[in-house]
PDB file of C-alpha atoms in Angstrom:
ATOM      1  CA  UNK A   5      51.049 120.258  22.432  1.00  0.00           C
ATOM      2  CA  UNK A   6      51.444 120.295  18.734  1.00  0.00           C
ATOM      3  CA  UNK A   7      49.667 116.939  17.834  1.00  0.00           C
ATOM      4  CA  UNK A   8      52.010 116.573  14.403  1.00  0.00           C
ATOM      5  CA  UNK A   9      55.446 117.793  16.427  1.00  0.00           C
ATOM      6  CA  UNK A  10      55.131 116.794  19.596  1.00  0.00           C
ATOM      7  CA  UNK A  11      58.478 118.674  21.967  1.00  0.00           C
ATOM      8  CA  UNK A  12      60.667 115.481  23.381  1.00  0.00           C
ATOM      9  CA  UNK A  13      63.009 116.445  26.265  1.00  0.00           C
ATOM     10  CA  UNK A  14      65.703 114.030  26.570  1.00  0.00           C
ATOM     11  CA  UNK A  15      66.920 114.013  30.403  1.00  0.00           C
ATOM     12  CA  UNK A  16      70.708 112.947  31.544  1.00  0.00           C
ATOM     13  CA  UNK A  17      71.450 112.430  35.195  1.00  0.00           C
ATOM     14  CA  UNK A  18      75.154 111.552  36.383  1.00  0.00           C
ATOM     15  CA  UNK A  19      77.641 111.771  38.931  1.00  0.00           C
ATOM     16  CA  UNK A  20      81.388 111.273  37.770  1.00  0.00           C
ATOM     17  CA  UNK A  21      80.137 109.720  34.688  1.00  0.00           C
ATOM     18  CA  UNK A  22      83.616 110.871  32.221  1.00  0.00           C
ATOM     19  CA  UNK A  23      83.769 107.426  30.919  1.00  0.00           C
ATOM     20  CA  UNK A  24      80.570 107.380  28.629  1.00  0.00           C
ATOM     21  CA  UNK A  25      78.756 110.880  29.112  1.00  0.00           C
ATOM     22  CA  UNK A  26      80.609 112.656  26.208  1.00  0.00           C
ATOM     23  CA  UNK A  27      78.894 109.501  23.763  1.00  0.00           C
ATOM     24  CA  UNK A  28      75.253 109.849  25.806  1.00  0.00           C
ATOM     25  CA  UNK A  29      75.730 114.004  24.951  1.00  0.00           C
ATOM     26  CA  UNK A  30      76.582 113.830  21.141  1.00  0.00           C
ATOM     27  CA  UNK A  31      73.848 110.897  20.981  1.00  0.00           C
ATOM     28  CA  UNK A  32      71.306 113.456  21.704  1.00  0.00           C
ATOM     29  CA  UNK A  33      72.656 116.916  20.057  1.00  0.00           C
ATOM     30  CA  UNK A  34      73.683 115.071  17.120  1.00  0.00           C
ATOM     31  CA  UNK A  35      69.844 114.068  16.755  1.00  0.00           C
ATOM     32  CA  UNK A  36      67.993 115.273  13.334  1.00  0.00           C
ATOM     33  CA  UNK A  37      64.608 115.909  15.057  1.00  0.00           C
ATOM     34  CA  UNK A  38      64.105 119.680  15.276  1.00  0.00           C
ATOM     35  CA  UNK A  39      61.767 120.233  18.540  1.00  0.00           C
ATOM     36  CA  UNK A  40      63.513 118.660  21.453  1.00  0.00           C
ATOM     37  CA  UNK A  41      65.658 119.967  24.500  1.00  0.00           C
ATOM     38  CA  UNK A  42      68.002 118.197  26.540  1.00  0.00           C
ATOM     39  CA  UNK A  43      68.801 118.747  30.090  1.00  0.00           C
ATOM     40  CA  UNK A  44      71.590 117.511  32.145  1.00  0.00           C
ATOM     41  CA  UNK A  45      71.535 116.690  36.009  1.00  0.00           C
ATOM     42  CA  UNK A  46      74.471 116.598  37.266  1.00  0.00           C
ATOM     43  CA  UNK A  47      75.031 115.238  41.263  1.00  0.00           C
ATOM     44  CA  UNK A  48      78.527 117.464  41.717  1.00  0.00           C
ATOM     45  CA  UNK A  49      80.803 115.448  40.221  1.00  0.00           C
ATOM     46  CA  UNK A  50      84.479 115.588  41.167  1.00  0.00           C
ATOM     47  CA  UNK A  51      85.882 114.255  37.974  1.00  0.00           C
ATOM     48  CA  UNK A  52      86.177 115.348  34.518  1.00  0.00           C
ATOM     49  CA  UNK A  53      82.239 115.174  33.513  1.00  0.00           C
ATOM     50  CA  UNK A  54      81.598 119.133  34.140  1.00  0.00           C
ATOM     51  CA  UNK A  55      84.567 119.819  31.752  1.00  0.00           C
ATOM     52  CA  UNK A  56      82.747 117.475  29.671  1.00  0.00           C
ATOM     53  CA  UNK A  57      79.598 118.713  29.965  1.00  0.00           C
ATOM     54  CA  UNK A  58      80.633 122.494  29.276  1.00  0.00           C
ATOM     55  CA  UNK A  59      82.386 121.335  25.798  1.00  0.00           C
ATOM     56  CA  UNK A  60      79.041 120.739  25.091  1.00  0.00           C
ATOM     57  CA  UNK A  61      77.126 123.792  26.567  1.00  0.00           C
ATOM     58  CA  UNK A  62      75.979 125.527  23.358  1.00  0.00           C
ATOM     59  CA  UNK A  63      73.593 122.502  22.425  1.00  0.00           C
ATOM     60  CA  UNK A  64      72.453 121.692  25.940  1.00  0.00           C
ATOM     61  CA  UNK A  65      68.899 123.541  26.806  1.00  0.00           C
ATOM     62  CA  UNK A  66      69.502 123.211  30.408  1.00  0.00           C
ATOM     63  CA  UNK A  67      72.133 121.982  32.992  1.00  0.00           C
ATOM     64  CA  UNK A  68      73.279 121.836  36.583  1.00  0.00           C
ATOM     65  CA  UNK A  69      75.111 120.850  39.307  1.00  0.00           C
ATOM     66  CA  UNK A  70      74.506 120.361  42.537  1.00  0.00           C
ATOM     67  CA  UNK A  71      74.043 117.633  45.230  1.00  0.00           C
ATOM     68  CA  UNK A  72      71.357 115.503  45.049  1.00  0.00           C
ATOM     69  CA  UNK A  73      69.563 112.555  47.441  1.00  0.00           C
ATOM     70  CA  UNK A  74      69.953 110.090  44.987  1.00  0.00           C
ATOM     71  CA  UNK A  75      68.871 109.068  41.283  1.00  0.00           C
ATOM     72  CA  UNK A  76      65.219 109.601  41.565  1.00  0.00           C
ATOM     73  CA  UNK A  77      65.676 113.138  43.028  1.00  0.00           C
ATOM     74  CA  UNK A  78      67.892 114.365  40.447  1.00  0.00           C
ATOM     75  CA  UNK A  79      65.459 112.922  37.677  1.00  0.00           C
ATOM     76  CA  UNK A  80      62.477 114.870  39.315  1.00  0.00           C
ATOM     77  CA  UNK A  81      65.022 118.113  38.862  1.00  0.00           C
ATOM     78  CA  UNK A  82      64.755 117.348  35.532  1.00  0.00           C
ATOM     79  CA  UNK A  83      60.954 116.743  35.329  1.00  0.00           C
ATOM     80  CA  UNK A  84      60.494 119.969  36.832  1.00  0.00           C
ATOM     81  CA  UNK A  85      63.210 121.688  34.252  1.00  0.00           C
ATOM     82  CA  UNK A  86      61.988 120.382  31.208  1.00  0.00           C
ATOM     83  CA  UNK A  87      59.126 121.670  28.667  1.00  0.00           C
ATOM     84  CA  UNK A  88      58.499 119.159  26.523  1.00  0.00           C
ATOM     85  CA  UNK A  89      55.183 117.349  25.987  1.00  0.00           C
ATOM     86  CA  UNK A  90      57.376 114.029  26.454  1.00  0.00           C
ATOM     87  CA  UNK A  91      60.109 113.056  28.454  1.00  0.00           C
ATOM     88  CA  UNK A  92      62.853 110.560  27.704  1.00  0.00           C
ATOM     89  CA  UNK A  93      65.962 109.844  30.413  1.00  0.00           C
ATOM     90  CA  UNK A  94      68.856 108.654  29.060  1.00  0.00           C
ATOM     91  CA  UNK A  95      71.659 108.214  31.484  1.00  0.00           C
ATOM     92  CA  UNK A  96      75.436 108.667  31.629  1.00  0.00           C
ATOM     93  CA  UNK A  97      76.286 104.733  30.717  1.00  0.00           C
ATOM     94  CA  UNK A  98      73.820 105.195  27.344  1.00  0.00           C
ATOM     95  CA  UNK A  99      72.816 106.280  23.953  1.00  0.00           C
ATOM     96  CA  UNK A 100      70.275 106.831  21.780  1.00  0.00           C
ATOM     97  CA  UNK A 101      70.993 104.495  19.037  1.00  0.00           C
ATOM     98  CA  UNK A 102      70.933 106.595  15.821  1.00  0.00           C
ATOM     99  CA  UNK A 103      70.594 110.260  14.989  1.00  0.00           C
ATOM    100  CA  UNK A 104      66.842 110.256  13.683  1.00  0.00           C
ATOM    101  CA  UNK A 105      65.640 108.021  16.903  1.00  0.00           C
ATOM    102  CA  UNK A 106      63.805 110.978  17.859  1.00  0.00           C
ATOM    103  CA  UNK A 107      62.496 111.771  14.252  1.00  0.00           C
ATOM    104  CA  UNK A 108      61.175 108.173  14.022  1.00  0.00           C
ATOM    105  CA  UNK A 109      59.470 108.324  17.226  1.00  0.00           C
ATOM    106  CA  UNK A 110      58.135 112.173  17.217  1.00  0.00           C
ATOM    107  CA  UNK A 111      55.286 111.181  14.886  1.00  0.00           C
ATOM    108  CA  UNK A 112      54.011 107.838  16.902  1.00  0.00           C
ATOM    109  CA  UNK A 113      54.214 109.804  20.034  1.00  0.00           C
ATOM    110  CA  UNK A 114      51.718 112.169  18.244  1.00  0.00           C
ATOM    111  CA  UNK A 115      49.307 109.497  17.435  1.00  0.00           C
ATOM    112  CA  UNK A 116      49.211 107.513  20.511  1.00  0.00           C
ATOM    113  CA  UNK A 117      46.663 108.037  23.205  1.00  0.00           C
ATOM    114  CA  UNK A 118      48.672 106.328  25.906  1.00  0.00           C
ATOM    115  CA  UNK A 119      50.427 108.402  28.198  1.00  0.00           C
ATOM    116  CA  UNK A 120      53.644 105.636  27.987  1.00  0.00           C
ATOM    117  CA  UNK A 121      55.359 104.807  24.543  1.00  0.00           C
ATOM    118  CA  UNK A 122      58.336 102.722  24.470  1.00  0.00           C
ATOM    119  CA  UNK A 123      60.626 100.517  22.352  1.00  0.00           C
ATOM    120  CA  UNK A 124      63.700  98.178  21.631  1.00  0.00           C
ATOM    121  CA  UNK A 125      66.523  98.309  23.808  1.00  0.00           C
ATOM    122  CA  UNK A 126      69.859  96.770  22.544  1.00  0.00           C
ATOM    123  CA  UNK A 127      71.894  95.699  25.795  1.00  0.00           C
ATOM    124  CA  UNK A 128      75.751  95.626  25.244  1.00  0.00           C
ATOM    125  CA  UNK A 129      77.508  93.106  26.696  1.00  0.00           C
ATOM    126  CA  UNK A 130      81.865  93.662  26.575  1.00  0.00           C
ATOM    127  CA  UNK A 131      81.861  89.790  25.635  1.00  0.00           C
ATOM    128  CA  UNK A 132      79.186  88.017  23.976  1.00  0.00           C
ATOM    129  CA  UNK A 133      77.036  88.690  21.314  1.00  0.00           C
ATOM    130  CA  UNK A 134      74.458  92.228  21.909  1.00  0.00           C
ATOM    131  CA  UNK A 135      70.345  91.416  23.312  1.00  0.00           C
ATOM    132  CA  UNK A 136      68.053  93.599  22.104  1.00  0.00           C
ATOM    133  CA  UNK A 137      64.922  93.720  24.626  1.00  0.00           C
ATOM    134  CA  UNK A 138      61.678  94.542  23.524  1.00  0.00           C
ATOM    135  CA  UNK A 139      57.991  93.119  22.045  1.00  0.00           C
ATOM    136  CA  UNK A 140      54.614  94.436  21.751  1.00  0.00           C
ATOM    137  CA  UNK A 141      52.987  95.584  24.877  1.00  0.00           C
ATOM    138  CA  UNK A 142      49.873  92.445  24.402  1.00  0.00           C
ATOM    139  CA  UNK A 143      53.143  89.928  25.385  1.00  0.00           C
ATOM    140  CA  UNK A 144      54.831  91.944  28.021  1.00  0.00           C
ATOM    141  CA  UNK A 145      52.214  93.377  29.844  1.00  0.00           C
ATOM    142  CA  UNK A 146      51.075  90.446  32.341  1.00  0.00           C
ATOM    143  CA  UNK A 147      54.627  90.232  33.497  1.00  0.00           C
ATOM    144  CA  UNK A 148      55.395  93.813  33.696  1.00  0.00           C
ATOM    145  CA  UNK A 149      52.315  94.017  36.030  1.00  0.00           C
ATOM    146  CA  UNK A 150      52.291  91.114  37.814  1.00  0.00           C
ATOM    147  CA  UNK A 151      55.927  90.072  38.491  1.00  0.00           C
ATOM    148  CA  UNK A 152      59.054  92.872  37.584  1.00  0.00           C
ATOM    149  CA  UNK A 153      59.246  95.776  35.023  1.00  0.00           C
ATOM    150  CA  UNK A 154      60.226  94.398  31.436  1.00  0.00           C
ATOM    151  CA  UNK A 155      60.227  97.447  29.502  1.00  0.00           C
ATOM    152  CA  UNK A 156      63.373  99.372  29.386  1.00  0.00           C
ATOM    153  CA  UNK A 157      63.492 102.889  31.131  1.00  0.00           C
ATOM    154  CA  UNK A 158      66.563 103.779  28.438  1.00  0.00           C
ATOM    155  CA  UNK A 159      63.138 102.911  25.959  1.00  0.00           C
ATOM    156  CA  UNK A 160      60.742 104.924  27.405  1.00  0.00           C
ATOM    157  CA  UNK A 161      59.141 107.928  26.543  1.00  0.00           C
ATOM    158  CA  UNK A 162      56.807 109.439  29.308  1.00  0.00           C
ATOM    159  CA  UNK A 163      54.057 111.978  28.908  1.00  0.00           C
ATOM    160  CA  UNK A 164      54.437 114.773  30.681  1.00  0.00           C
ATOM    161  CA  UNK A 165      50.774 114.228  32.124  1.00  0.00           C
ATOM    162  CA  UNK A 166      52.036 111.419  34.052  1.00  0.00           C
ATOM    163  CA  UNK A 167      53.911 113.817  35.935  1.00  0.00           C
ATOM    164  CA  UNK A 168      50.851 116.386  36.415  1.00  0.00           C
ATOM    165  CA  UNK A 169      49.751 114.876  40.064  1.00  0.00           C
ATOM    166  CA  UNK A 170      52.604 112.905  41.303  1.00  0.00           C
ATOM    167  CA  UNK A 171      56.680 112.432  40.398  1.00  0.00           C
ATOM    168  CA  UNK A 172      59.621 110.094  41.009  1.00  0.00           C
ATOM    169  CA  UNK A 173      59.098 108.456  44.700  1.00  0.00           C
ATOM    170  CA  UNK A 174      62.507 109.145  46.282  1.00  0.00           C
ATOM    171  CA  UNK A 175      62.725 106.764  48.867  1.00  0.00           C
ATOM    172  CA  UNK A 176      63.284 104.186  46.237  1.00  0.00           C
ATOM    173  CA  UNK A 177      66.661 103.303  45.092  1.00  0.00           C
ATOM    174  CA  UNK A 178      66.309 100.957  41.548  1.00  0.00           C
ATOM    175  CA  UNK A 179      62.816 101.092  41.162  1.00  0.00           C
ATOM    176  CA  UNK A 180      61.047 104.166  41.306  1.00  0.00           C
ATOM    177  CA  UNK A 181      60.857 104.525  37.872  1.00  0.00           C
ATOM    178  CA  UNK A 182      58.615 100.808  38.084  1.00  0.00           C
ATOM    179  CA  UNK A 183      56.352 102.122  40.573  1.00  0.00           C
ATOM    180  CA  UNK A 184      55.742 105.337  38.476  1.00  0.00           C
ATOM    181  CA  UNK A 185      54.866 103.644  35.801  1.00  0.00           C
ATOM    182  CA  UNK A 186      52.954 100.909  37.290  1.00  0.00           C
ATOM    183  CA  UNK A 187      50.845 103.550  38.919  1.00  0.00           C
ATOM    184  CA  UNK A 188      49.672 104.456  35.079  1.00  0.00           C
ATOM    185  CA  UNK A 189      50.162 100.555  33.437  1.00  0.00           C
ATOM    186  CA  UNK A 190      47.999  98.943  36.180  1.00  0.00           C
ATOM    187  CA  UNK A 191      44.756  99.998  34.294  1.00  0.00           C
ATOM    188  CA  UNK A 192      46.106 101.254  30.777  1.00  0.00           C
ATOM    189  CA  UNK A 193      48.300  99.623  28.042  1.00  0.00           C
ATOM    190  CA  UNK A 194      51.538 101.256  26.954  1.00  0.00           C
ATOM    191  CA  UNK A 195      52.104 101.944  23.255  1.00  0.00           C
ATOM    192  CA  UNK A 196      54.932 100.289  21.370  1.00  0.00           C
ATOM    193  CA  UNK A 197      57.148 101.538  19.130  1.00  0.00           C
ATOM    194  CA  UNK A 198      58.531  98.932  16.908  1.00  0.00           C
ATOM    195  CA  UNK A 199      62.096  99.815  16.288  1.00  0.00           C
ATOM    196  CA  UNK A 200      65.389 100.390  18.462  1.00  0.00           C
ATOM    197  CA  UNK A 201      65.471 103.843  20.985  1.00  0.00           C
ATOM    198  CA  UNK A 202      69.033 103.492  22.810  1.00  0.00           C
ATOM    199  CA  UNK A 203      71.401 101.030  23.965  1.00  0.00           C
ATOM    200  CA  UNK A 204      71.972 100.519  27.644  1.00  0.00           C
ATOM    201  CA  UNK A 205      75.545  99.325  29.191  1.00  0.00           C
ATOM    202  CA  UNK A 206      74.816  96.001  31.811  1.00  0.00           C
ATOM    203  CA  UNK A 207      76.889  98.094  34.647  1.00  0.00           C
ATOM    204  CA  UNK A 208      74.486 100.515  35.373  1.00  0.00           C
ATOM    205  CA  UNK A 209      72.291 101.034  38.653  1.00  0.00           C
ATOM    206  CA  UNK A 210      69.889  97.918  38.234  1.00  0.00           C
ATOM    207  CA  UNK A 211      72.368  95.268  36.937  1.00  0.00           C
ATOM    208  CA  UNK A 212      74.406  95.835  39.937  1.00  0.00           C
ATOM    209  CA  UNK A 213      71.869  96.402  42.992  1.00  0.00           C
ATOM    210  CA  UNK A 214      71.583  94.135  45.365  1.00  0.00           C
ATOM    211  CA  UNK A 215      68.600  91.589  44.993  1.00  0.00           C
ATOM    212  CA  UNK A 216      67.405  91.326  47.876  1.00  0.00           C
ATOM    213  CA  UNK A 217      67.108  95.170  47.525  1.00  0.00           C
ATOM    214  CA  UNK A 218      65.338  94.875  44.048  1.00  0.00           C
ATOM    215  CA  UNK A 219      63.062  92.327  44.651  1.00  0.00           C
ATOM    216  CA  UNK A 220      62.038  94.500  48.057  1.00  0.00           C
ATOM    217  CA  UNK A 221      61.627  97.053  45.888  1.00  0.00           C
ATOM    218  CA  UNK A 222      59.360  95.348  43.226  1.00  0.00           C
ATOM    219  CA  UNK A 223      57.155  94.255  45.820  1.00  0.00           C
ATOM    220  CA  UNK A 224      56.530  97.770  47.531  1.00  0.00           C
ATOM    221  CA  UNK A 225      56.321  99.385  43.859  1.00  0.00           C
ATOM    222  CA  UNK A 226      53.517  96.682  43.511  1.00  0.00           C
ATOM    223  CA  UNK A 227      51.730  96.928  47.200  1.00  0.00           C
ATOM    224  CA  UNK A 228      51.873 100.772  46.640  1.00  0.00           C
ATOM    225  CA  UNK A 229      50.008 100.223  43.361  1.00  0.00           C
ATOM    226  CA  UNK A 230      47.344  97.866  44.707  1.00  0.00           C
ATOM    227  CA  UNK A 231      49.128  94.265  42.843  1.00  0.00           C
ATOM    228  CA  UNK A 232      49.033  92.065  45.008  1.00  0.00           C
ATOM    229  CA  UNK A 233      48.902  93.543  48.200  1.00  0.00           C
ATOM    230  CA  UNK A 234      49.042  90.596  50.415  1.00  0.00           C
ATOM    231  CA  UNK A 235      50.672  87.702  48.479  1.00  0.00           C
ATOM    232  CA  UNK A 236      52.719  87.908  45.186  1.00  0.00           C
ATOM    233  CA  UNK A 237      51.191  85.629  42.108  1.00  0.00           C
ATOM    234  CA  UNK A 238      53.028  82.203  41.915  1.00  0.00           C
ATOM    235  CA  UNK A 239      54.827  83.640  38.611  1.00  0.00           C
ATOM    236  CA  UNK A 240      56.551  86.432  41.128  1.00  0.00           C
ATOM    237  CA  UNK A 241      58.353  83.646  43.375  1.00  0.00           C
ATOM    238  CA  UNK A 242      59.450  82.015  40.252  1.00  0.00           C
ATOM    239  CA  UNK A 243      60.998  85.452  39.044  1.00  0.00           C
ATOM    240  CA  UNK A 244      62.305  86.206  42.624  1.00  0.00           C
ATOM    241  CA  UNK A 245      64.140  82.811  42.662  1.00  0.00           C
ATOM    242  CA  UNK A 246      65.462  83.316  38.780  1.00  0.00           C
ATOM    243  CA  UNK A 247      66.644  86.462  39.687  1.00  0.00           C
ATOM    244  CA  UNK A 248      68.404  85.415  42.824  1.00  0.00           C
ATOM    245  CA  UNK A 249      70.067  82.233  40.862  1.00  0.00           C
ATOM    246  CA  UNK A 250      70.928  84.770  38.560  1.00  0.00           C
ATOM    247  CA  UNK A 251      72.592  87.214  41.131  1.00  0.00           C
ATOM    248  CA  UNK A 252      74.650  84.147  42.349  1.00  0.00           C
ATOM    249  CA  UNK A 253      76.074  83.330  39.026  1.00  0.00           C
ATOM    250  CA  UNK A 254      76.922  86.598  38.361  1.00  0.00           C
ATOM    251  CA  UNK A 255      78.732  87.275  41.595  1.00  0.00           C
ATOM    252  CA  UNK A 256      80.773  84.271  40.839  1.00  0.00           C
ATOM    253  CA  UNK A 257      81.834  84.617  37.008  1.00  0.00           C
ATOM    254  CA  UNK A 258      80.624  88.175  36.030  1.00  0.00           C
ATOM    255  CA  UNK A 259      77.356  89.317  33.863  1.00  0.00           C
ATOM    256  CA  UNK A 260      79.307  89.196  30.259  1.00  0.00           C
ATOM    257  CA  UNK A 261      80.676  85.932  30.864  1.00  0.00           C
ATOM    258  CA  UNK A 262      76.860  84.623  32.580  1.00  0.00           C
ATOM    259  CA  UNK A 263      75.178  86.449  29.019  1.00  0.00           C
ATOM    260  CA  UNK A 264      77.701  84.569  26.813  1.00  0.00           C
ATOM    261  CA  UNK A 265      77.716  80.771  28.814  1.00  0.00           C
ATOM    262  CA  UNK A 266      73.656  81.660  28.395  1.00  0.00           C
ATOM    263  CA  UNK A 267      73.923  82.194  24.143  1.00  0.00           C
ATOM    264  CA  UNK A 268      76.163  79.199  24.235  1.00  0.00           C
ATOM    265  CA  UNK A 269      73.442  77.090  26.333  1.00  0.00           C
ATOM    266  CA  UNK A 270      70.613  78.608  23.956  1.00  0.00           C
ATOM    267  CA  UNK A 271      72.711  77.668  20.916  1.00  0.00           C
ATOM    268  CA  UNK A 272      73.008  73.988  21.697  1.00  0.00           C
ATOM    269  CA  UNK A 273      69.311  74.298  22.566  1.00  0.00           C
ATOM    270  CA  UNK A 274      68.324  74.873  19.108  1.00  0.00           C
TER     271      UNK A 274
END
């Protein structure tokens, strides 16, 4: 690895994705870092995203198209594709949030002696105002741990070390990325870096899972990681039953309107 310019592969994965891919693509070949690739997964899509994605084939490093068994398998295609010392997956429904996102982070990646770097995440919302999700790893890291993941995956850039021995688990559905990552953050801290990598939509995978199916998830991400194996910490029931609440509201009156009745609530708070 070149310690002063680090390579960054940015990774897409999608299936019928024409809404938002053609903003994720020109996100990342409009970016004014000059050692990176990008690679593009694609599941077979019937609609318009190869079309899409072909407009765009003269920037792309690497792309394909074929059927998949499901998000995690398709990123591990692109694991195994790319050739960059870091990886970074941004998928169809985002976008790195300014051209030099990858300049900024290039030389903090170079520094850092963690094997996980990640920063702020600004979370649209098609009413209310925009969150932006991030802090420094000393106040996130007992919760990411202990209870759910709280760092943003659109936010994360991944050594390719991690990757050496093990990659994606594939018989997860939402959180295979958490138990990678937990396999690495259960003994080591992640480095932050202290400005804005992409924004994410609220429609994607995770927002609308089940949660019964996330919060099984969580807990085998954790048991597989040795976190408490037998029963969760008090602070995980109070998640589970926040993000259960949560899950009702939303089913009832939608995730924008829930984010904006929550500003309004916060508002007359302070």
């Amino acid at each position: 690895m070149d310690r002063k310019h680090p390579k960054i592969s940015v990774i897409t994965v999608v299936r019928n994705g024409e809404q938002h891919i053609e903003e994720t693509i020109q996100s990342i070949v409009n970016q004014t870092y000059d050692n990176f690739e990008y690679i593009i997964i694609d599941g077979k899509s019937t609609d318009n995203t190869l079309n899409i994605i072909r407009r765009y084939e003269s920037q792309i490093t690497y792309w394909i198209s074929e059927s998949d068994k499901g998000i995690y398998d398709a990123m591990n295609k692109g694991v195994r594709a790319s050739t960059g010392d870091w990886l970074l997956f941004i998928n169809a429904d985002d976008f790195l949030f300014e051209p030099n996102v990858l300049e900024k982070a290039a030389p903090l990646l170079a520094a850092t002696k963690s094997l996980v770097a990640y920063g702020n995440v600004r979370r649209l919302y098609s009413q209310g105002p925009d969150q932006i999700l991030g802090a420094e790893w000393s106040t996130l890291k007992h919760y990411c741990i202990n209870i759910r993941m709280n760092i943003s995956h659109q936010g994360t850039f991944h050594s390719k070390s991690l990757f050496a021995t093990r990659l994606f688990d594939t018989t997860f559905k939402i959180a295979g990325d958490y138990d990678l990552l937990l396999s690495y953050l259960k003994e080591h801290d992640a480095a932050y870096l202290p400005f804005t990598i992409a924004k994410m939509r609220t429609e994607g995978v995770s927002a609308t899972a089940s949660n019964t199916l996330l919060l099984r998830e969580i807990r085998r991400a954790q048991i597989n990681n040795g976190v408490y194996k037998s029963i969760p910490s008090f602070a995980w029931f109070k998640s589970a039953a926040r993000i259960t609440l949560y899950g009702k509201i939303i089913k009832l009156i939608g995730i924008d309107r829930k984010e904006k009745i929550k500003g309004i609530l916060n508002k007359i708070k302070g």
